[in-house]
Short mmCIF file of C-alpha atoms in Angstrom, two decimals:
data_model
loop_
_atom_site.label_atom_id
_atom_site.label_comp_id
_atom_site.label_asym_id
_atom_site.label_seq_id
_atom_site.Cartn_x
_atom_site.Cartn_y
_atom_site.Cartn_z
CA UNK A 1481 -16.48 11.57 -1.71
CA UNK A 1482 -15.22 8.18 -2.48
CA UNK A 1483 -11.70 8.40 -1.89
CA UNK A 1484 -13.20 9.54 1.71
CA UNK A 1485 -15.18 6.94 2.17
CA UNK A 1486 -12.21 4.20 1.12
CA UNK A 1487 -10.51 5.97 3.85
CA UNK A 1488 -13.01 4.60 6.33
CA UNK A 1489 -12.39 0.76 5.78
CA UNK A 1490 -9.92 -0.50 7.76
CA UNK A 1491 -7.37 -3.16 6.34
CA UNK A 1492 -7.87 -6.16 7.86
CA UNK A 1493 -5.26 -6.43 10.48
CA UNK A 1494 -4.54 -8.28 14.24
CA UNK A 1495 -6.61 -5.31 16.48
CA UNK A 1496 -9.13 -2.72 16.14
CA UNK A 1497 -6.44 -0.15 17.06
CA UNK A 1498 -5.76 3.19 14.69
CA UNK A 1499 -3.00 2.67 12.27
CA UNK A 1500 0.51 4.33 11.59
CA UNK A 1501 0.97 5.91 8.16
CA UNK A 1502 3.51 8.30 7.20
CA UNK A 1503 3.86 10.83 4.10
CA UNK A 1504 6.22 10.40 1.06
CA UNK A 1505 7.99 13.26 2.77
CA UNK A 1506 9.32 11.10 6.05
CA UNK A 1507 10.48 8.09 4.48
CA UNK A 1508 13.86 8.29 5.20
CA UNK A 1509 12.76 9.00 8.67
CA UNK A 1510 10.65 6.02 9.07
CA UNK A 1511 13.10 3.65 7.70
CA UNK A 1512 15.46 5.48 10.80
CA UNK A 1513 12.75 4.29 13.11
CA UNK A 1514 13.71 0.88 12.01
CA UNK A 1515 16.95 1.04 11.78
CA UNK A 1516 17.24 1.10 7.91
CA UNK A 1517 19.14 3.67 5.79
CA UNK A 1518 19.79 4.01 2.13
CA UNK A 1519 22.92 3.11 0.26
CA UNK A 1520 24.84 4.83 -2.52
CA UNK A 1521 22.13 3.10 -4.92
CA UNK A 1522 19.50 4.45 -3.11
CA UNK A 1523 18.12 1.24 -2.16
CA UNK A 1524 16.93 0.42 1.46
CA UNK A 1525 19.55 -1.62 3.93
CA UNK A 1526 20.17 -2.12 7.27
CA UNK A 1527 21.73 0.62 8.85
CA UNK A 1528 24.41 -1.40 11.12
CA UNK A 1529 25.42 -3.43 7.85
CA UNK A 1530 25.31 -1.23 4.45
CA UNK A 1531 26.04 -4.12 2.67
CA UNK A 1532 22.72 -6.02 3.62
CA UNK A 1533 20.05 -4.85 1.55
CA UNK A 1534 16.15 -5.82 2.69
CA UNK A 1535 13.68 -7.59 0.80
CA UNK A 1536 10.03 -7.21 0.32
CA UNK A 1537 7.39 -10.09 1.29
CA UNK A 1538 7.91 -11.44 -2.60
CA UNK A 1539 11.90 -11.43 -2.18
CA UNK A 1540 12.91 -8.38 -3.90
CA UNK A 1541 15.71 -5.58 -2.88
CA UNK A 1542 13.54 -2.24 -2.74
CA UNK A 1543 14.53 1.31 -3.18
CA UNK A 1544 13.58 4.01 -1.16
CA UNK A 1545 11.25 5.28 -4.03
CA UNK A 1546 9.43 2.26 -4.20
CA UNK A 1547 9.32 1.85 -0.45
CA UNK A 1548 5.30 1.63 0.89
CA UNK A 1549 5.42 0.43 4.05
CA UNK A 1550 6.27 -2.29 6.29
CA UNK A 1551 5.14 -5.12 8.20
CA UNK A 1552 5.66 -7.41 11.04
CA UNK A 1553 8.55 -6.67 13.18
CA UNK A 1554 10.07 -4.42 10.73
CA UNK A 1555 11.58 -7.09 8.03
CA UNK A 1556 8.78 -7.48 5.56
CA UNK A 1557 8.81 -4.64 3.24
CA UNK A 1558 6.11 -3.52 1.25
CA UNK A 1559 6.72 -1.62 -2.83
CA UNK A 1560 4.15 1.15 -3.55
CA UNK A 1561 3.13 -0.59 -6.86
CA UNK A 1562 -0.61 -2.36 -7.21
CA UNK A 1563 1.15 -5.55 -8.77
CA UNK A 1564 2.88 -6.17 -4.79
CA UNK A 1565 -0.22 -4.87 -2.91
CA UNK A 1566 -2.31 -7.41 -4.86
CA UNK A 1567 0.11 -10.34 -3.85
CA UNK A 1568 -0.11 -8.82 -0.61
CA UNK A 1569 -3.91 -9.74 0.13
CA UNK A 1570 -3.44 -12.67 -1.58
CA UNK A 1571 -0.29 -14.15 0.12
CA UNK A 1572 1.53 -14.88 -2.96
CA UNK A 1573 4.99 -14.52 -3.29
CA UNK B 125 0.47 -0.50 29.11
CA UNK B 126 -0.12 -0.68 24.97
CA UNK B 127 1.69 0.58 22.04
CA UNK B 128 -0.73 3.09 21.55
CA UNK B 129 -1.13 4.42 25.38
CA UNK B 130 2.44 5.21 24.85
CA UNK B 131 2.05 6.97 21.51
CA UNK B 132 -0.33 9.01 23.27
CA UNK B 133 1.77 9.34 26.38
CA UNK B 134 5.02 10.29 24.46
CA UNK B 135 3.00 13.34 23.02
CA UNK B 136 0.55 14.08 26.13
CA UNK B 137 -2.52 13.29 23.73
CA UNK B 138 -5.88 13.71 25.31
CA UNK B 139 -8.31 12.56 23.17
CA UNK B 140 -10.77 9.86 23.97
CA UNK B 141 -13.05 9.91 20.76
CA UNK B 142 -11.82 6.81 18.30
CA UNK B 143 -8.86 7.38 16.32
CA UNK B 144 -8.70 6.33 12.41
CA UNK B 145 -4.86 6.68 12.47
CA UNK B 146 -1.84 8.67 12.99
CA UNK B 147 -0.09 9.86 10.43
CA UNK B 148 3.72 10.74 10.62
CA UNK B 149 4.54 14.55 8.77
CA UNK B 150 6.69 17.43 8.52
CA UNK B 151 4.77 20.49 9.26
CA UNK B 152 2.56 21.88 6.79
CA UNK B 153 3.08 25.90 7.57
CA UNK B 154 4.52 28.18 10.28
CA UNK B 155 1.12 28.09 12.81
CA UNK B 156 2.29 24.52 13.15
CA UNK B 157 5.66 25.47 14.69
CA UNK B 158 5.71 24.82 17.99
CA UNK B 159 3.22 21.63 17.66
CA UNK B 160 4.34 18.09 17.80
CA UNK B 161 0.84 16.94 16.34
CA UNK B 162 -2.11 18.40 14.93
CA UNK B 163 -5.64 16.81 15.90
CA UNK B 164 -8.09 16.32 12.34
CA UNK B 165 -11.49 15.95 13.96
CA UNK B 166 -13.34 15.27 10.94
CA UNK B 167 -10.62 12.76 9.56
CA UNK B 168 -10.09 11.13 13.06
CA UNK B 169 -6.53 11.61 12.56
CA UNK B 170 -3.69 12.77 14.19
CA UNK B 171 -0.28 14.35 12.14
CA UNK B 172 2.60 13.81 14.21
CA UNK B 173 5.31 16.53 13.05
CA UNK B 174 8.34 14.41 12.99
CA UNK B 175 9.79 17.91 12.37
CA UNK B 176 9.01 19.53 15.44
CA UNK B 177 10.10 16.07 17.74
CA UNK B 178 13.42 15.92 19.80
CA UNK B 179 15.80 13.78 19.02
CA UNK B 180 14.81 12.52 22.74
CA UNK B 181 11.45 11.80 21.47
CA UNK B 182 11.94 9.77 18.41
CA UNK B 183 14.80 7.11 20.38
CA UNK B 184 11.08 6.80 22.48
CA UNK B 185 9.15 6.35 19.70
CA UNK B 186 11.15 4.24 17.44
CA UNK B 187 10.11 1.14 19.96
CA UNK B 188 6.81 2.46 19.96
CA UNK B 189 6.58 1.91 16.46
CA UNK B 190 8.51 -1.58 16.52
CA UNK B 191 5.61 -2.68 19.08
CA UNK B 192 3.03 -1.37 16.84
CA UNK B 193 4.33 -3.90 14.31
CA UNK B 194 5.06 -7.17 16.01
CA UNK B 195 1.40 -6.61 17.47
CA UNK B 196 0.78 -7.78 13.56
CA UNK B 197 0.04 -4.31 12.43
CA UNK B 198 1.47 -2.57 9.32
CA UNK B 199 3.37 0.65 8.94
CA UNK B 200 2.08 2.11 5.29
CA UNK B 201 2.94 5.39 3.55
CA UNK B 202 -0.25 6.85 3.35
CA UNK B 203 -1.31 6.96 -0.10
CA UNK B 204 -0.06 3.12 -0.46
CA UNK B 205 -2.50 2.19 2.53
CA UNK B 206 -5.16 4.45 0.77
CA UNK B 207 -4.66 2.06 -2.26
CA UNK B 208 -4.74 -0.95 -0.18
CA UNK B 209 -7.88 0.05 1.27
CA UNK B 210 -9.55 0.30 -1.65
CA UNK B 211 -8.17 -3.13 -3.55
CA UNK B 212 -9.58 -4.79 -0.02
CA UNK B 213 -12.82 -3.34 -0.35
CA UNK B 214 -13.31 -3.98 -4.64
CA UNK B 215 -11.93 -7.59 -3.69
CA UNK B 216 -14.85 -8.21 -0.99
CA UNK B 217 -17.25 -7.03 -3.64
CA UNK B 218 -16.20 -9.77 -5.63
CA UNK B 219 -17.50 -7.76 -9.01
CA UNK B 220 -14.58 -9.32 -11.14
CA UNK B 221 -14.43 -13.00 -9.43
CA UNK B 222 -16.28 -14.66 -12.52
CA UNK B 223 -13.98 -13.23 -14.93
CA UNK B 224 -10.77 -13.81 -12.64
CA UNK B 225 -12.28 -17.33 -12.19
CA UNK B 226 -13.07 -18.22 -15.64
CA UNK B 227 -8.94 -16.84 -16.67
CA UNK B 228 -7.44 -18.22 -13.99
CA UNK B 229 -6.14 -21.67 -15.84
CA UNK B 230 -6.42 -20.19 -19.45
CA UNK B 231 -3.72 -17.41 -19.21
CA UNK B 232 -0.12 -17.28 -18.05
CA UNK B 233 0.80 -16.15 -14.97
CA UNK B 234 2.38 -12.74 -15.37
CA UNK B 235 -0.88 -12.07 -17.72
CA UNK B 236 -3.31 -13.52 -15.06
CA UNK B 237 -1.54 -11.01 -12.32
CA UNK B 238 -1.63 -7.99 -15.04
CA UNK B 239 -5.15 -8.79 -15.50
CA UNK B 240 -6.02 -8.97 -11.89
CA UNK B 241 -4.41 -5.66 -11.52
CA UNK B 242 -6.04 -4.21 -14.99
CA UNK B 243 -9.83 -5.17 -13.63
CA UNK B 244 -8.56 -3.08 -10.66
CA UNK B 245 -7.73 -0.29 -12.47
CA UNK B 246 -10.78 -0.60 -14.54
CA UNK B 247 -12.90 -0.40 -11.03
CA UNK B 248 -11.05 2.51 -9.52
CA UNK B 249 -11.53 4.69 -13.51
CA UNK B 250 -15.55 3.80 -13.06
CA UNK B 251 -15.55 5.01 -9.58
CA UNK B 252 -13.43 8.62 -10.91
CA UNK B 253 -10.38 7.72 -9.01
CA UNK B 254 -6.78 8.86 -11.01
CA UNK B 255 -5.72 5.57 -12.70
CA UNK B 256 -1.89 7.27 -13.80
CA UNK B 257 0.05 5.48 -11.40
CA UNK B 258 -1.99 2.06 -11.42
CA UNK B 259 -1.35 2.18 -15.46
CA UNK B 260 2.10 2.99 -14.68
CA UNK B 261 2.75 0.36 -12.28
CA UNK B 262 1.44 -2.20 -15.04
CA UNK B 263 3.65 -0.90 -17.60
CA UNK B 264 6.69 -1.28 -15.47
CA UNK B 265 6.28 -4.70 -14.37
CA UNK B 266 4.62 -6.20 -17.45
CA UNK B 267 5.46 -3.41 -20.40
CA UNK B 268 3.86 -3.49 -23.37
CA UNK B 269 1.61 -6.80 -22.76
CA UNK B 270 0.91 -5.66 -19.78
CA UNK B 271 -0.05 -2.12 -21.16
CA UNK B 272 -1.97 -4.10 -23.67
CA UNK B 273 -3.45 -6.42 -21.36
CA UNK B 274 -4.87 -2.99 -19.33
CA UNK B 275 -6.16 -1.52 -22.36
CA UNK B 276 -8.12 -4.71 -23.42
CA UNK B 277 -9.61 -5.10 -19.84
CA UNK B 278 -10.42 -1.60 -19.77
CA UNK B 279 -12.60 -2.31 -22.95
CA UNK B 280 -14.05 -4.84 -22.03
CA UNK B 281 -12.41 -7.26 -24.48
CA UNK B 282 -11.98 -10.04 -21.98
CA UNK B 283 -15.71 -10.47 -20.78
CA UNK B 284 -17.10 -9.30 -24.09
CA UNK B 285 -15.10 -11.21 -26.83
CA UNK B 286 -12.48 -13.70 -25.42
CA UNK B 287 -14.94 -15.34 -22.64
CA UNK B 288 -17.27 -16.01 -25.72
CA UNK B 289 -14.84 -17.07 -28.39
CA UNK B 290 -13.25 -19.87 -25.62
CA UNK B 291 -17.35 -21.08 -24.82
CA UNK B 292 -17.63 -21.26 -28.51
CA UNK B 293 -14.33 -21.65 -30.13
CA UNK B 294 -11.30 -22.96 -28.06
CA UNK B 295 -8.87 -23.90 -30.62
CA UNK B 296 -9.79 -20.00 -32.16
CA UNK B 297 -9.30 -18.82 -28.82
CA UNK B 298 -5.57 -20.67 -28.51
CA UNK B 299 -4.44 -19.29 -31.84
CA UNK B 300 -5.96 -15.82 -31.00
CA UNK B 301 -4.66 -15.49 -27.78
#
């Protein structure tokens, strides 16, 4: 009953328009989508440069376990882990 | 013509009711074969089964999804944006502010954020949510202090005995802490 009801706040963001969310299952898909693979560490880099390795909002390298989600224009990742989504609302880095 | 008029365009979707989101899947079970999404009334959701998408399809929708992003949106896994829901909503009840307040110069930083995150935890066990990964995710960036820090909150050992002892007792409150 709660958990539905959570569902039905919207996170504050630029438009009233649905949002985009994906299951664990796709991940590697979605980071396709933006033109991010996984190297032999299994952390997340850009796909034309396997050497580059992205960083979250906060400046960290992210693995694909730990990858949440994503934000403007495809370079701000986001970890799965409360400690990140807090800084997240807040702005902090 | 709008990110999401070609979302719906890309897959021929007809509906006009208000959409929560749509959710990116792999198909569920076999009645789902020849789909490419599958409408959820109640949840106002659509599941688009990446599994059952050309590779035409996706080259469209990969700058679907790019336009979706720079409009200032975010792309979440779903449980994550679940999660985030949820610490928007306990934040905008401001339950914890006076105790995040009153900590806020007393503490160090790493304990401050572990704290944050352990009266977050404490709100989501109250309301019967599953508090496993949150206690996780506190014992992996802070580790023991942090776990200790969680189990403290949960107790209600920071509003209950150190708020007190600093009103009453700073110097017992420096040594104890």
């Amino acid at each position: 009953m709660i958990g539905n009801l959570f569902n039905l706040v919207a996170i504050p963001t630029k438009s009233m328009d649905p949002e985009l969310t994906f299951d664990v299952s796709v991940k590697k898909e979605i980071l396709a989508f933006l033109n991010k693979t996984v190297d032999e560490e299994n952390m997340i880099v850009e796909s034309e440069n396997l050497k580059q390795r992205v960083l979250t909002f906060d400046g960290q390298e992210i693995s694909l376990e730990e990858f949440g989600g994503v934000q403007i224009g495809s370079e701000v990742f986001i970890k799965d882990n409360i400690i990140s989504l807090i800084k997240l609302t807040e702005g902090r880095k | 013509m709008s990110w999401l008029d070609k979302l719906k365009a890309l897959f021929n979707i007809e509906i006009n009711s208000p959409l929560f989101s749509f959710n990116f899947v792999y198909k569920s079970n076999n009645n789902d074969s020849n789909k490419e999404f599958v409408y959820h009334p109640d949840q106002r959701k659509v599941d688009v089964l990446l599994d059952n998408i050309s590779a035409e399809k996706k080259k469209e929708l990969a700058p679907i999804i790019q336009e979706y992003l720079e409009a200032g949106n975010r792309l979440l896994e779903s449980s994550t944006s679940t999660l985030l829901n949820r610490l928007y909503l306990y934040k905008q009840q401001g339950n914890d502010g006076q105790i995040l307040t009153f900590f806020k110069t007393l503490i160090p930083e790493d304990d401050y954020l572990a704290l944050e995150a352990s009266l977050f935890l404490r709100h989501i066990f109250m309301t019967s949510g599953n508090v496993k990964k949150l206690k996780g995710d506190i014992r992996n960036r802070f580790g023991d202090r942090g776990n200790n820090i969680a189990n403290l909150c949960t107790a209600g050992y920071f509003e209950e005995f150190l708020m007190p002892l600093y009103n009453s007792a700073k110097k017992e409150f420096d040594s104890l802490y």
